[in-house]
Amino acid sequence: MSRAVIIGGGAAGMMAAICAARRGVETIIVERNDRLGKKLGITGKGRCNITNACDVEDIFLNIPTNPKFLYSAIYSFTNGDCIRFFEDLGVPTKVERGGRVFPLSDKAADVVNALKSAVEGSGVVVYRARACGIKIKNGAAAAVVTDNGEISCDAALIASGGKSYPQTGSEGDGYAIAHAAGHTITPLAPSLVPLEAHETASLSGLALKNAKLVIKDENDSEIFSDFGEMLFTHFGLSGPIVLSASSHMRSCKRYTAHIDLKSALDEKKLDARLLRDFEKYARRDASNALDDLLPGKLRPFTVKRWGIDAHKKVSQITREERVALAKLLKDMKFEIKGFRPISEAIITSGGVSVSEINAHTMESKLVRGLYFAGEVIDVDAYTGGFNLQIAFSTGHLAGINMCGERS
């Protein structure tokens, strides 16, 4: 019987192990944590956004890094296949806003436990150790080296994740192992990560539900635009649309965030709204004129940005000042200082170069019998379940090809 050794017991690793074992391959998972699926158990704020229910072709529109590389993987195990897979494991699902697919129970633990049960039921052996390298013999993977000895193999899979959430064991071991085996590692950077920005401390904790966020680069070119939820923090900006925006940004450039606080109103309608409010509060100071328009934390901040005397009576505000306020509300700017640390990112951008991996099998082009799956590869996607779909699809493709006929 052929033996496959999988480094990493996360989403990609467990999927690969299940697929390999079900095809009659002796399968071993090398996992450094005390339990499988540690990172998976905290995804989606503990709910686990398994995949996205969009059309299959739309998945690739949500993968900014090397989407074409993933065609074979995604089509061999689609989002529909993923949903059926988990429902067959006893995890019914539901679809929420934006096509996000969650377990009906809203518990990530149910997803992790279902995968663990499938791993155990398929006869996969879990070996508690930290992988350190791949022993290569005659150009092929011959063993996985761990801190507790070597495990001989006919095929090995690196599915150890990235560098985000290091507390779950994702410390970048897979990159070092792949590099030592001769693979190129493209520059690593945080992705789906909060942004650090100037002047947000006083707004910390303020959440916006229907804001429009536009990110512009140093040339004033728009590189991202979306509507949705965002959050001000003591260090800057966070929330779903901010995390998605970070996928379009590079650390070597300067960016500005432009927030439309009244995205449902065009400037004409907003001006009419301001006129009504100013008539209602004509005897108030300007500092107290925005009670009906903005949440509490935003009012003093906006008045300061507006630049008028906070004690000026509303009845004395000029048309030009009112127009200036409307423009400010439609385009509140924040200079971006940079990304939060990679340890706070949901995923890692960069990884093993896709030019060195066979897209039809996930096997290395440099070392026979060495495979890759999940976040360790130089692919990443936006929020909405797409990154887990990548993990499951690449894990599935690697698993069904390990110990089979090699390309």
CSV table of C-alpha atoms in Angstrom, one decimal:
chain,number,residue,atom,x,y,z
A,1,MET,CA,0.0,0.0,0.0
A,2,SER,CA,1.3,3.5,-0.9
A,3,ARG,CA,1.8,6.0,1.9
A,4,ALA,CA,0.9,9.7,1.9
A,5,VAL,CA,2.1,12.0,4.6
A,6,ILE,CA,0.3,15.3,5.0
A,7,ILE,CA,1.9,18.2,6.8
A,8,GLY,CA,-0.9,20.2,8.5
A,9,GLY,CA,-4.3,19.2,9.9
A,10,GLY,CA,-6.3,22.3,8.8
A,11,ALA,CA,-9.0,22.7,6.2
A,12,ALA,CA,-6.8,21.7,3.2
A,13,GLY,CA,-4.9,19.0,5.0
A,14,MET,CA,-7.9,17.2,6.4
A,15,MET,CA,-9.7,17.4,3.0
A,16,ALA,CA,-6.6,15.9,1.3
A,17,ALA,CA,-6.3,13.2,3.9
A,18,ILE,CA,-9.9,12.1,3.6
A,19,CYS,CA,-9.7,12.0,-0.2
A,20,ALA,CA,-6.4,10.1,-0.2
A,21,ALA,CA,-7.6,7.6,2.4
A,22,ARG,CA,-10.9,6.9,0.7
A,23,ARG,CA,-8.8,5.9,-2.4
A,24,GLY,CA,-7.0,3.2,-0.4
A,25,VAL,CA,-3.9,5.2,0.4
A,26,GLU,CA,-2.3,4.8,3.8
A,27,THR,CA,-2.5,8.3,5.1
A,28,ILE,CA,-0.8,10.1,7.9
A,29,ILE,CA,-1.4,13.7,9.1
A,30,VAL,CA,1.5,15.4,10.8
A,31,GLU,CA,0.0,18.0,13.1
A,32,ARG,CA,1.9,20.2,15.6
A,33,ASN,CA,-1.2,21.3,17.5
A,34,ASP,CA,-3.0,19.2,20.2
A,35,ARG,CA,-6.0,19.1,17.9
A,36,LEU,CA,-7.0,19.2,14.2
A,37,GLY,CA,-8.6,22.3,12.7
A,38,LYS,CA,-7.5,24.8,15.3
A,39,LYS,CA,-7.6,27.8,12.9
A,40,LEU,CA,-10.7,26.5,11.1
A,41,GLY,CA,-12.5,26.6,14.5
A,42,ILE,CA,-12.2,30.3,14.8
A,43,THR,CA,-12.9,31.4,11.3
A,44,GLY,CA,-16.0,33.5,10.5
A,45,LYS,CA,-16.0,34.8,14.1
A,46,GLY,CA,-16.6,31.2,15.2
A,47,ARG,CA,-19.3,30.5,12.6
A,48,CYS,CA,-17.1,29.2,9.7
A,49,ASN,CA,-17.9,30.7,6.3
A,50,ILE,CA,-17.5,27.4,4.5
A,51,THR,CA,-17.8,28.7,0.9
A,52,ASN,CA,-19.8,31.0,-1.3
A,53,ALA,CA,-23.0,30.1,-3.2
A,54,CYS,CA,-22.2,32.2,-6.2
A,55,ASP,CA,-21.9,30.9,-9.8
A,56,VAL,CA,-18.6,28.9,-10.1
A,57,GLU,CA,-17.2,31.4,-12.6
A,58,ASP,CA,-17.8,34.3,-10.1
A,59,ILE,CA,-15.4,32.6,-7.7
A,60,PHE,CA,-12.5,33.5,-9.9
A,61,LEU,CA,-13.6,37.2,-9.9
A,62,ASN,CA,-13.0,37.1,-6.1
A,63,ILE,CA,-9.5,35.7,-6.3
A,64,PRO,CA,-7.1,38.6,-7.1
A,65,THR,CA,-3.9,36.5,-7.0
A,66,ASN,CA,-3.4,33.8,-9.6
A,67,PRO,CA,-7.0,32.9,-10.3
A,68,LYS,CA,-6.3,31.0,-13.5
A,69,PHE,CA,-4.0,28.6,-11.6
A,70,LEU,CA,-7.0,27.4,-9.6
A,71,TYR,CA,-9.3,26.5,-12.5
A,72,SER,CA,-8.6,22.8,-12.3
A,73,ALA,CA,-8.9,22.7,-8.5
A,74,ILE,CA,-12.1,24.7,-8.3
A,75,TYR,CA,-13.8,22.8,-11.1
A,76,SER,CA,-12.8,19.4,-9.7
A,77,PHE,CA,-14.4,20.4,-6.4
A,78,THR,CA,-16.8,23.3,-6.8
A,79,ASN,CA,-18.7,25.3,-4.2
A,80,GLY,CA,-21.7,23.1,-4.9
A,81,ASP,CA,-19.6,20.0,-4.3
A,82,CYS,CA,-18.3,21.5,-1.1
A,83,ILE,CA,-21.8,22.2,0.2
A,84,ARG,CA,-22.9,18.6,-0.6
A,85,PHE,CA,-19.7,17.2,1.0
A,86,PHE,CA,-20.5,18.8,4.3
A,87,GLU,CA,-24.2,18.0,4.2
A,88,ASP,CA,-23.2,14.4,3.6
A,89,LEU,CA,-21.1,14.6,6.7
A,90,GLY,CA,-24.1,15.8,8.7
A,91,VAL,CA,-23.6,19.5,8.5
A,92,PRO,CA,-26.6,21.2,7.0
A,93,THR,CA,-25.9,24.7,5.6
A,94,LYS,CA,-27.5,28.0,5.0
A,95,VAL,CA,-26.9,30.9,2.6
A,96,GLU,CA,-26.6,34.5,3.9
A,97,ARG,CA,-26.0,37.9,2.5
A,98,GLY,CA,-23.5,38.0,-0.3
A,99,GLY,CA,-23.8,34.3,-0.9
A,100,ARG,CA,-21.9,33.4,2.2
A,101,VAL,CA,-22.5,29.8,3.2
A,102,PHE,CA,-22.5,28.9,6.9
A,103,PRO,CA,-23.4,25.8,8.9
A,104,LEU,CA,-27.0,26.0,9.9
A,105,SER,CA,-26.0,25.8,13.5
A,106,ASP,CA,-23.7,28.8,13.2
A,107,LYS,CA,-21.0,26.8,14.9
A,108,ALA,CA,-17.6,26.4,13.3
A,109,ALA,CA,-17.0,23.5,15.8
A,110,ASP,CA,-19.6,21.5,13.8
A,111,VAL,CA,-17.5,21.8,10.7
A,112,VAL,CA,-14.3,20.9,12.5
A,113,ASN,CA,-15.9,17.9,14.2
A,114,ALA,CA,-17.4,16.6,11.0
A,115,LEU,CA,-14.0,16.8,9.3
A,116,LYS,CA,-12.3,15.1,12.3
A,117,SER,CA,-14.9,12.3,12.2
A,118,ALA,CA,-14.4,11.8,8.5
A,119,VAL,CA,-10.6,11.7,9.0
A,120,GLU,CA,-10.9,9.1,11.7
A,121,GLY,CA,-13.6,7.1,9.8
A,122,SER,CA,-11.3,7.0,6.8
A,123,GLY,CA,-8.5,5.4,8.8
A,124,VAL,CA,-6.2,8.4,8.7
A,125,VAL,CA,-3.5,8.3,11.4
A,126,VAL,CA,-2.7,11.6,13.2
A,127,TYR,CA,0.9,12.0,14.2
A,128,ARG,CA,1.6,14.7,16.8
A,129,ALA,CA,4.8,16.4,15.8
A,130,ARG,CA,6.2,19.5,14.1
A,131,ALA,CA,7.4,18.9,10.5
A,132,CYS,CA,10.8,20.2,9.8
A,133,GLY,CA,11.6,19.2,6.2
A,134,ILE,CA,11.2,16.8,3.3
A,135,LYS,CA,13.8,14.1,2.6
A,136,ILE,CA,14.3,13.9,-1.2
A,137,LYS,CA,15.8,10.8,-2.9
A,138,ASN,CA,16.4,10.5,-6.6
A,139,GLY,CA,14.3,13.7,-7.2
A,140,ALA,CA,11.3,12.5,-5.3
A,141,ALA,CA,9.8,13.0,-1.8
A,142,ALA,CA,11.0,10.0,0.3
A,143,ALA,CA,10.2,11.0,3.9
A,144,VAL,CA,8.8,13.8,6.0
A,145,VAL,CA,11.3,14.9,8.7
A,146,THR,CA,9.8,15.9,12.0
A,147,ASP,CA,11.1,16.9,15.5
A,148,ASN,CA,10.2,13.4,16.5
A,149,GLY,CA,11.8,11.4,13.8
A,150,GLU,CA,11.2,10.6,10.1
A,151,ILE,CA,8.1,9.2,8.4
A,152,SER,CA,8.8,7.5,5.1
A,153,CYS,CA,6.4,8.2,2.3
A,154,ASP,CA,5.5,7.8,-1.4
A,155,ALA,CA,4.0,11.3,-1.5
A,156,ALA,CA,4.0,14.3,0.8
A,157,LEU,CA,1.7,17.3,1.0
A,158,ILE,CA,2.5,20.6,2.5
A,159,ALA,CA,-0.7,22.1,3.8
A,160,SER,CA,0.5,23.9,6.8
A,161,GLY,CA,-1.1,27.3,6.2
A,162,GLY,CA,0.4,30.8,6.1
A,163,LYS,CA,1.7,33.1,8.8
A,164,SER,CA,-1.6,34.6,10.0
A,165,TYR,CA,-3.0,33.6,13.4
A,166,PRO,CA,0.4,32.2,14.6
A,167,GLN,CA,-1.3,31.3,17.9
A,168,THR,CA,-3.1,28.5,15.9
A,169,GLY,CA,0.3,27.1,14.8
A,170,SER,CA,0.5,28.9,11.5
A,171,GLU,CA,4.0,30.2,11.8
A,172,GLY,CA,5.1,29.8,8.2
A,173,ASP,CA,6.8,26.4,8.6
A,174,GLY,CA,5.5,25.3,5.2
A,175,TYR,CA,7.3,28.1,3.4
A,176,ALA,CA,10.7,27.1,5.0
A,177,ILE,CA,10.1,23.5,4.1
A,178,ALA,CA,9.1,24.3,0.5
A,179,HIS,CA,12.1,26.7,0.1
A,180,ALA,CA,14.5,24.0,1.4
A,181,ALA,CA,13.1,21.6,-1.2
A,182,GLY,CA,14.0,24.1,-3.9
A,183,HIS,CA,10.8,26.1,-4.3
A,184,THR,CA,10.5,29.9,-4.8
A,185,ILE,CA,8.5,31.7,-2.1
A,186,THR,CA,7.0,34.9,-3.4
A,187,PRO,CA,7.0,37.9,-0.9
A,188,LEU,CA,4.7,37.4,2.1
A,189,ALA,CA,2.3,40.1,3.2
A,190,PRO,CA,-0.9,40.3,5.3
A,191,SER,CA,-4.2,40.1,3.4
A,192,LEU,CA,-7.7,40.6,4.6
A,193,VAL,CA,-6.2,42.7,7.4
A,194,PRO,CA,-7.3,45.9,9.2
A,195,LEU,CA,-5.7,49.1,8.1
A,196,GLU,CA,-3.8,51.6,10.2
A,197,ALA,CA,-5.0,55.2,9.6
A,198,HIS,CA,-4.6,58.7,11.0
A,199,GLU,CA,-7.2,60.5,13.2
A,200,THR,CA,-9.4,57.5,14.1
A,201,ALA,CA,-8.8,57.3,17.9
A,202,SER,CA,-11.8,59.4,18.8
A,203,LEU,CA,-14.1,57.2,16.6
A,204,SER,CA,-12.9,53.9,18.1
A,205,GLY,CA,-15.8,51.4,18.4
A,206,LEU,CA,-18.0,53.2,15.9
A,207,ALA,CA,-19.5,50.8,13.3
A,208,LEU,CA,-21.0,51.8,10.0
A,209,LYS,CA,-23.5,49.5,8.3
A,210,ASN,CA,-24.1,51.0,4.8
A,211,ALA,CA,-21.0,53.0,4.1
A,212,LYS,CA,-19.3,53.3,0.7
A,213,LEU,CA,-15.6,52.9,0.9
A,214,VAL,CA,-13.2,53.9,-1.9
A,215,ILE,CA,-9.5,53.4,-1.7
A,216,LYS,CA,-7.3,55.6,-3.9
A,217,ASP,CA,-3.5,55.3,-4.5
A,218,GLU,CA,-0.9,57.9,-4.5
A,219,ASN,CA,-1.8,58.8,-8.1
A,220,ASP,CA,-5.4,59.4,-7.0
A,221,SER,CA,-6.5,56.3,-9.0
A,222,GLU,CA,-9.3,54.3,-7.5
A,223,ILE,CA,-8.2,50.7,-6.7
A,224,PHE,CA,-11.1,49.6,-4.6
A,225,SER,CA,-14.8,50.5,-4.1
A,226,ASP,CA,-17.6,48.7,-2.2
A,227,PHE,CA,-20.6,49.2,0.0
A,228,GLY,CA,-21.1,47.5,3.4
A,229,GLU,CA,-20.0,47.3,7.0
A,230,MET,CA,-16.9,48.8,8.5
A,231,LEU,CA,-15.5,49.7,11.9
A,232,PHE,CA,-13.4,52.5,13.3
A,233,THR,CA,-10.7,51.4,15.8
A,234,HIS,CA,-8.1,53.1,17.9
A,235,PHE,CA,-5.5,52.2,15.3
A,236,GLY,CA,-7.5,52.8,12.1
A,237,LEU,CA,-10.1,50.9,10.1
A,238,SER,CA,-11.5,47.4,10.1
A,239,GLY,CA,-14.7,45.5,9.2
A,240,PRO,CA,-15.7,43.4,6.1
A,241,ILE,CA,-15.2,46.0,3.3
A,242,VAL,CA,-11.9,47.2,4.8
A,243,LEU,CA,-10.6,43.7,4.9
A,244,SER,CA,-11.5,43.2,1.3
A,245,ALA,CA,-9.9,46.5,0.4
A,246,SER,CA,-6.6,45.3,1.9
A,247,SER,CA,-6.4,42.6,-0.7
A,248,HIS,CA,-6.0,45.2,-3.4
A,249,MET,CA,-3.3,47.2,-1.6
A,250,ARG,CA,0.5,46.8,-1.5
A,251,SER,CA,2.7,47.9,1.4
A,252,CYS,CA,5.0,49.8,-0.9
A,253,LYS,CA,2.4,52.4,-1.9
A,254,ARG,CA,0.5,55.2,-0.2
A,255,TYR,CA,-3.3,55.1,0.0
A,256,THR,CA,-6.2,57.2,1.1
A,257,ALA,CA,-9.6,55.9,2.3
A,258,HIS,CA,-12.6,57.9,1.1
A,259,ILE,CA,-15.8,57.1,3.1
A,260,ASP,CA,-19.3,58.2,1.9
A,261,LEU,CA,-21.2,58.4,5.1
A,262,LYS,CA,-24.5,59.0,3.3
A,263,SER,CA,-24.3,56.6,0.4
A,264,ALA,CA,-28.1,56.4,0.0
A,265,LEU,CA,-28.3,60.1,-0.8
A,266,ASP,CA,-26.9,62.0,-3.7
A,267,GLU,CA,-25.6,65.5,-3.1
A,268,LYS,CA,-28.9,67.2,-4.1
A,269,LYS,CA,-30.9,65.0,-1.7
A,270,LEU,CA,-28.4,65.4,1.0
A,271,ASP,CA,-28.5,69.2,0.7
A,272,ALA,CA,-32.3,69.1,1.0
A,273,ARG,CA,-31.9,66.9,4.1
A,274,LEU,CA,-29.4,69.4,5.6
A,275,LEU,CA,-31.8,72.3,4.9
A,276,ARG,CA,-34.6,70.5,6.8
A,277,ASP,CA,-32.3,69.7,9.8
A,278,PHE,CA,-30.9,73.3,9.9
A,279,GLU,CA,-34.4,74.7,9.9
A,280,LYS,CA,-35.4,72.3,12.7
A,281,TYR,CA,-32.3,73.3,14.8
A,282,ALA,CA,-31.9,76.9,13.7
A,283,ARG,CA,-31.4,78.1,17.3
A,284,ARG,CA,-28.7,75.6,18.1
A,285,ASP,CA,-24.9,75.8,17.9
A,286,ALA,CA,-23.4,74.1,14.8
A,287,SER,CA,-21.9,71.5,17.1
A,288,ASN,CA,-25.4,70.3,18.0
A,289,ALA,CA,-26.9,70.5,14.5
A,290,LEU,CA,-26.1,67.0,13.4
A,291,ASP,CA,-28.0,64.9,16.0
A,292,ASP,CA,-30.5,63.4,13.4
A,293,LEU,CA,-27.8,62.9,10.8
A,294,LEU,CA,-24.9,61.2,12.4
A,295,PRO,CA,-24.1,58.8,15.3
A,296,GLY,CA,-22.8,60.5,18.5
A,297,LYS,CA,-19.0,59.9,18.0
A,298,LEU,CA,-19.1,61.2,14.5
A,299,ARG,CA,-20.7,64.6,15.3
A,300,PRO,CA,-17.8,66.4,17.0
A,301,PHE,CA,-15.3,64.8,14.6
A,302,THR,CA,-17.3,66.0,11.6
A,303,VAL,CA,-17.8,69.5,13.0
A,304,LYS,CA,-14.0,69.7,13.5
A,305,ARG,CA,-13.3,68.5,10.0
A,306,TRP,CA,-16.0,70.9,8.7
A,307,GLY,CA,-13.8,73.7,9.9
A,308,ILE,CA,-16.5,76.2,11.1
A,309,ASP,CA,-16.9,77.7,14.6
A,310,ALA,CA,-18.6,75.0,16.7
A,311,HIS,CA,-20.6,77.7,18.5
A,312,LYS,CA,-21.8,79.4,15.4
A,313,LYS,CA,-25.7,79.4,15.3
A,314,VAL,CA,-27.2,77.1,12.7
A,315,SER,CA,-29.3,80.0,11.4
A,316,GLN,CA,-26.1,81.8,10.5
A,317,ILE,CA,-24.5,78.9,8.5
A,318,THR,CA,-24.1,80.1,4.9
A,319,ARG,CA,-25.0,78.1,1.8
A,320,GLU,CA,-21.3,77.7,1.0
A,321,GLU,CA,-20.7,76.2,4.5
A,322,ARG,CA,-23.7,73.9,4.0
A,323,VAL,CA,-22.4,72.7,0.6
A,324,ALA,CA,-19.0,72.1,2.2
A,325,LEU,CA,-20.6,69.9,4.9
A,326,ALA,CA,-22.4,67.9,2.2
A,327,LYS,CA,-19.2,67.3,0.4
A,328,LEU,CA,-17.5,66.3,3.6
A,329,LEU,CA,-20.2,63.8,4.4
A,330,LYS,CA,-19.9,62.3,0.9
A,331,ASP,CA,-16.2,62.1,1.0
A,332,MET,CA,-14.6,61.7,4.5
A,333,LYS,CA,-10.9,61.1,3.9
A,334,PHE,CA,-8.4,59.2,6.0
A,335,GLU,CA,-4.8,58.8,5.2
A,336,ILE,CA,-3.7,55.1,5.5
A,337,LYS,CA,-0.5,54.5,7.4
A,338,GLY,CA,-0.2,50.8,6.6
A,339,PHE,CA,-1.4,47.4,7.4
A,340,ARG,CA,-1.8,45.8,10.8
A,341,PRO,CA,0.8,43.0,11.5
A,342,ILE,CA,0.5,39.8,9.5
A,343,SER,CA,-0.3,38.0,12.8
A,344,GLU,CA,-3.7,39.9,12.7
A,345,ALA,CA,-4.4,39.1,9.1
A,346,ILE,CA,-7.0,36.5,8.2
A,347,ILE,CA,-4.8,35.1,5.4
A,348,THR,CA,-1.3,35.5,4.1
A,349,SER,CA,-0.7,36.9,0.6
A,350,GLY,CA,2.3,35.3,-1.2
A,351,GLY,CA,3.7,31.8,-0.9
A,352,VAL,CA,5.0,28.9,-3.0
A,353,SER,CA,5.2,30.1,-6.6
A,354,VAL,CA,2.4,28.7,-8.7
A,355,SER,CA,4.8,28.4,-11.7
A,356,GLU,CA,6.4,25.6,-9.8
A,357,ILE,CA,3.2,23.6,-9.2
A,358,ASN,CA,1.2,21.5,-11.6
A,359,ALA,CA,-2.2,23.2,-11.6
A,360,HIS,CA,-3.9,19.9,-12.6
A,361,THR,CA,-2.6,17.8,-9.7
A,362,MET,CA,-1.1,20.2,-7.2
A,363,GLU,CA,2.2,18.3,-7.5
A,364,SER,CA,5.5,20.1,-7.5
A,365,LYS,CA,7.2,20.5,-10.9
A,366,LEU,CA,10.6,20.3,-9.1
A,367,VAL,CA,10.2,17.3,-6.7
A,368,ARG,CA,8.1,14.2,-7.7
A,369,GLY,CA,5.6,13.2,-5.1
A,370,LEU,CA,5.6,16.6,-3.3
A,371,TYR,CA,2.2,18.4,-3.3
A,372,PHE,CA,0.9,21.7,-2.0
A,373,ALA,CA,-2.6,22.8,-0.9
A,374,GLY,CA,-4.2,25.8,0.8
A,375,GLU,CA,-2.7,29.0,2.0
A,376,VAL,CA,0.9,28.0,1.6
A,377,ILE,CA,0.4,28.5,-2.2
A,378,ASP,CA,0.6,32.0,-3.7
A,379,VAL,CA,-3.1,32.4,-4.0
A,380,ASP,CA,-5.6,34.4,-1.9
A,381,ALA,CA,-9.1,35.7,-2.2
A,382,TYR,CA,-11.6,38.2,-0.8
A,383,THR,CA,-13.8,37.6,2.2
A,384,GLY,CA,-17.0,35.6,1.7
A,385,GLY,CA,-15.9,32.0,1.9
A,386,PHE,CA,-13.6,32.1,-1.1
A,387,ASN,CA,-10.4,31.3,0.8
A,388,LEU,CA,-11.8,28.2,2.5
A,389,GLN,CA,-13.1,27.1,-0.9
A,390,ILE,CA,-9.6,27.4,-2.2
A,391,ALA,CA,-8.3,25.3,0.7
A,392,PHE,CA,-11.0,22.6,0.2
A,393,SER,CA,-10.5,22.5,-3.6
A,394,THR,CA,-6.7,22.4,-3.6
A,395,GLY,CA,-6.8,19.8,-0.8
A,396,HIS,CA,-9.3,17.7,-2.7
A,397,LEU,CA,-7.2,17.8,-5.9
A,398,ALA,CA,-4.0,17.0,-4.1
A,399,GLY,CA,-5.6,14.2,-2.1
A,400,ILE,CA,-7.0,12.4,-5.2
A,401,ASN,CA,-3.7,12.6,-7.0
A,402,MET,CA,-1.3,11.6,-4.2
A,403,CYS,CA,0.2,8.1,-4.8
A,404,GLY,CA,-1.6,7.9,-8.1
A,405,GLU,CA,0.0,8.2,-11.5
A,406,ARG,CA,2.3,11.2,-11.5
A,407,SER,CA,2.4,13.8,-14.1
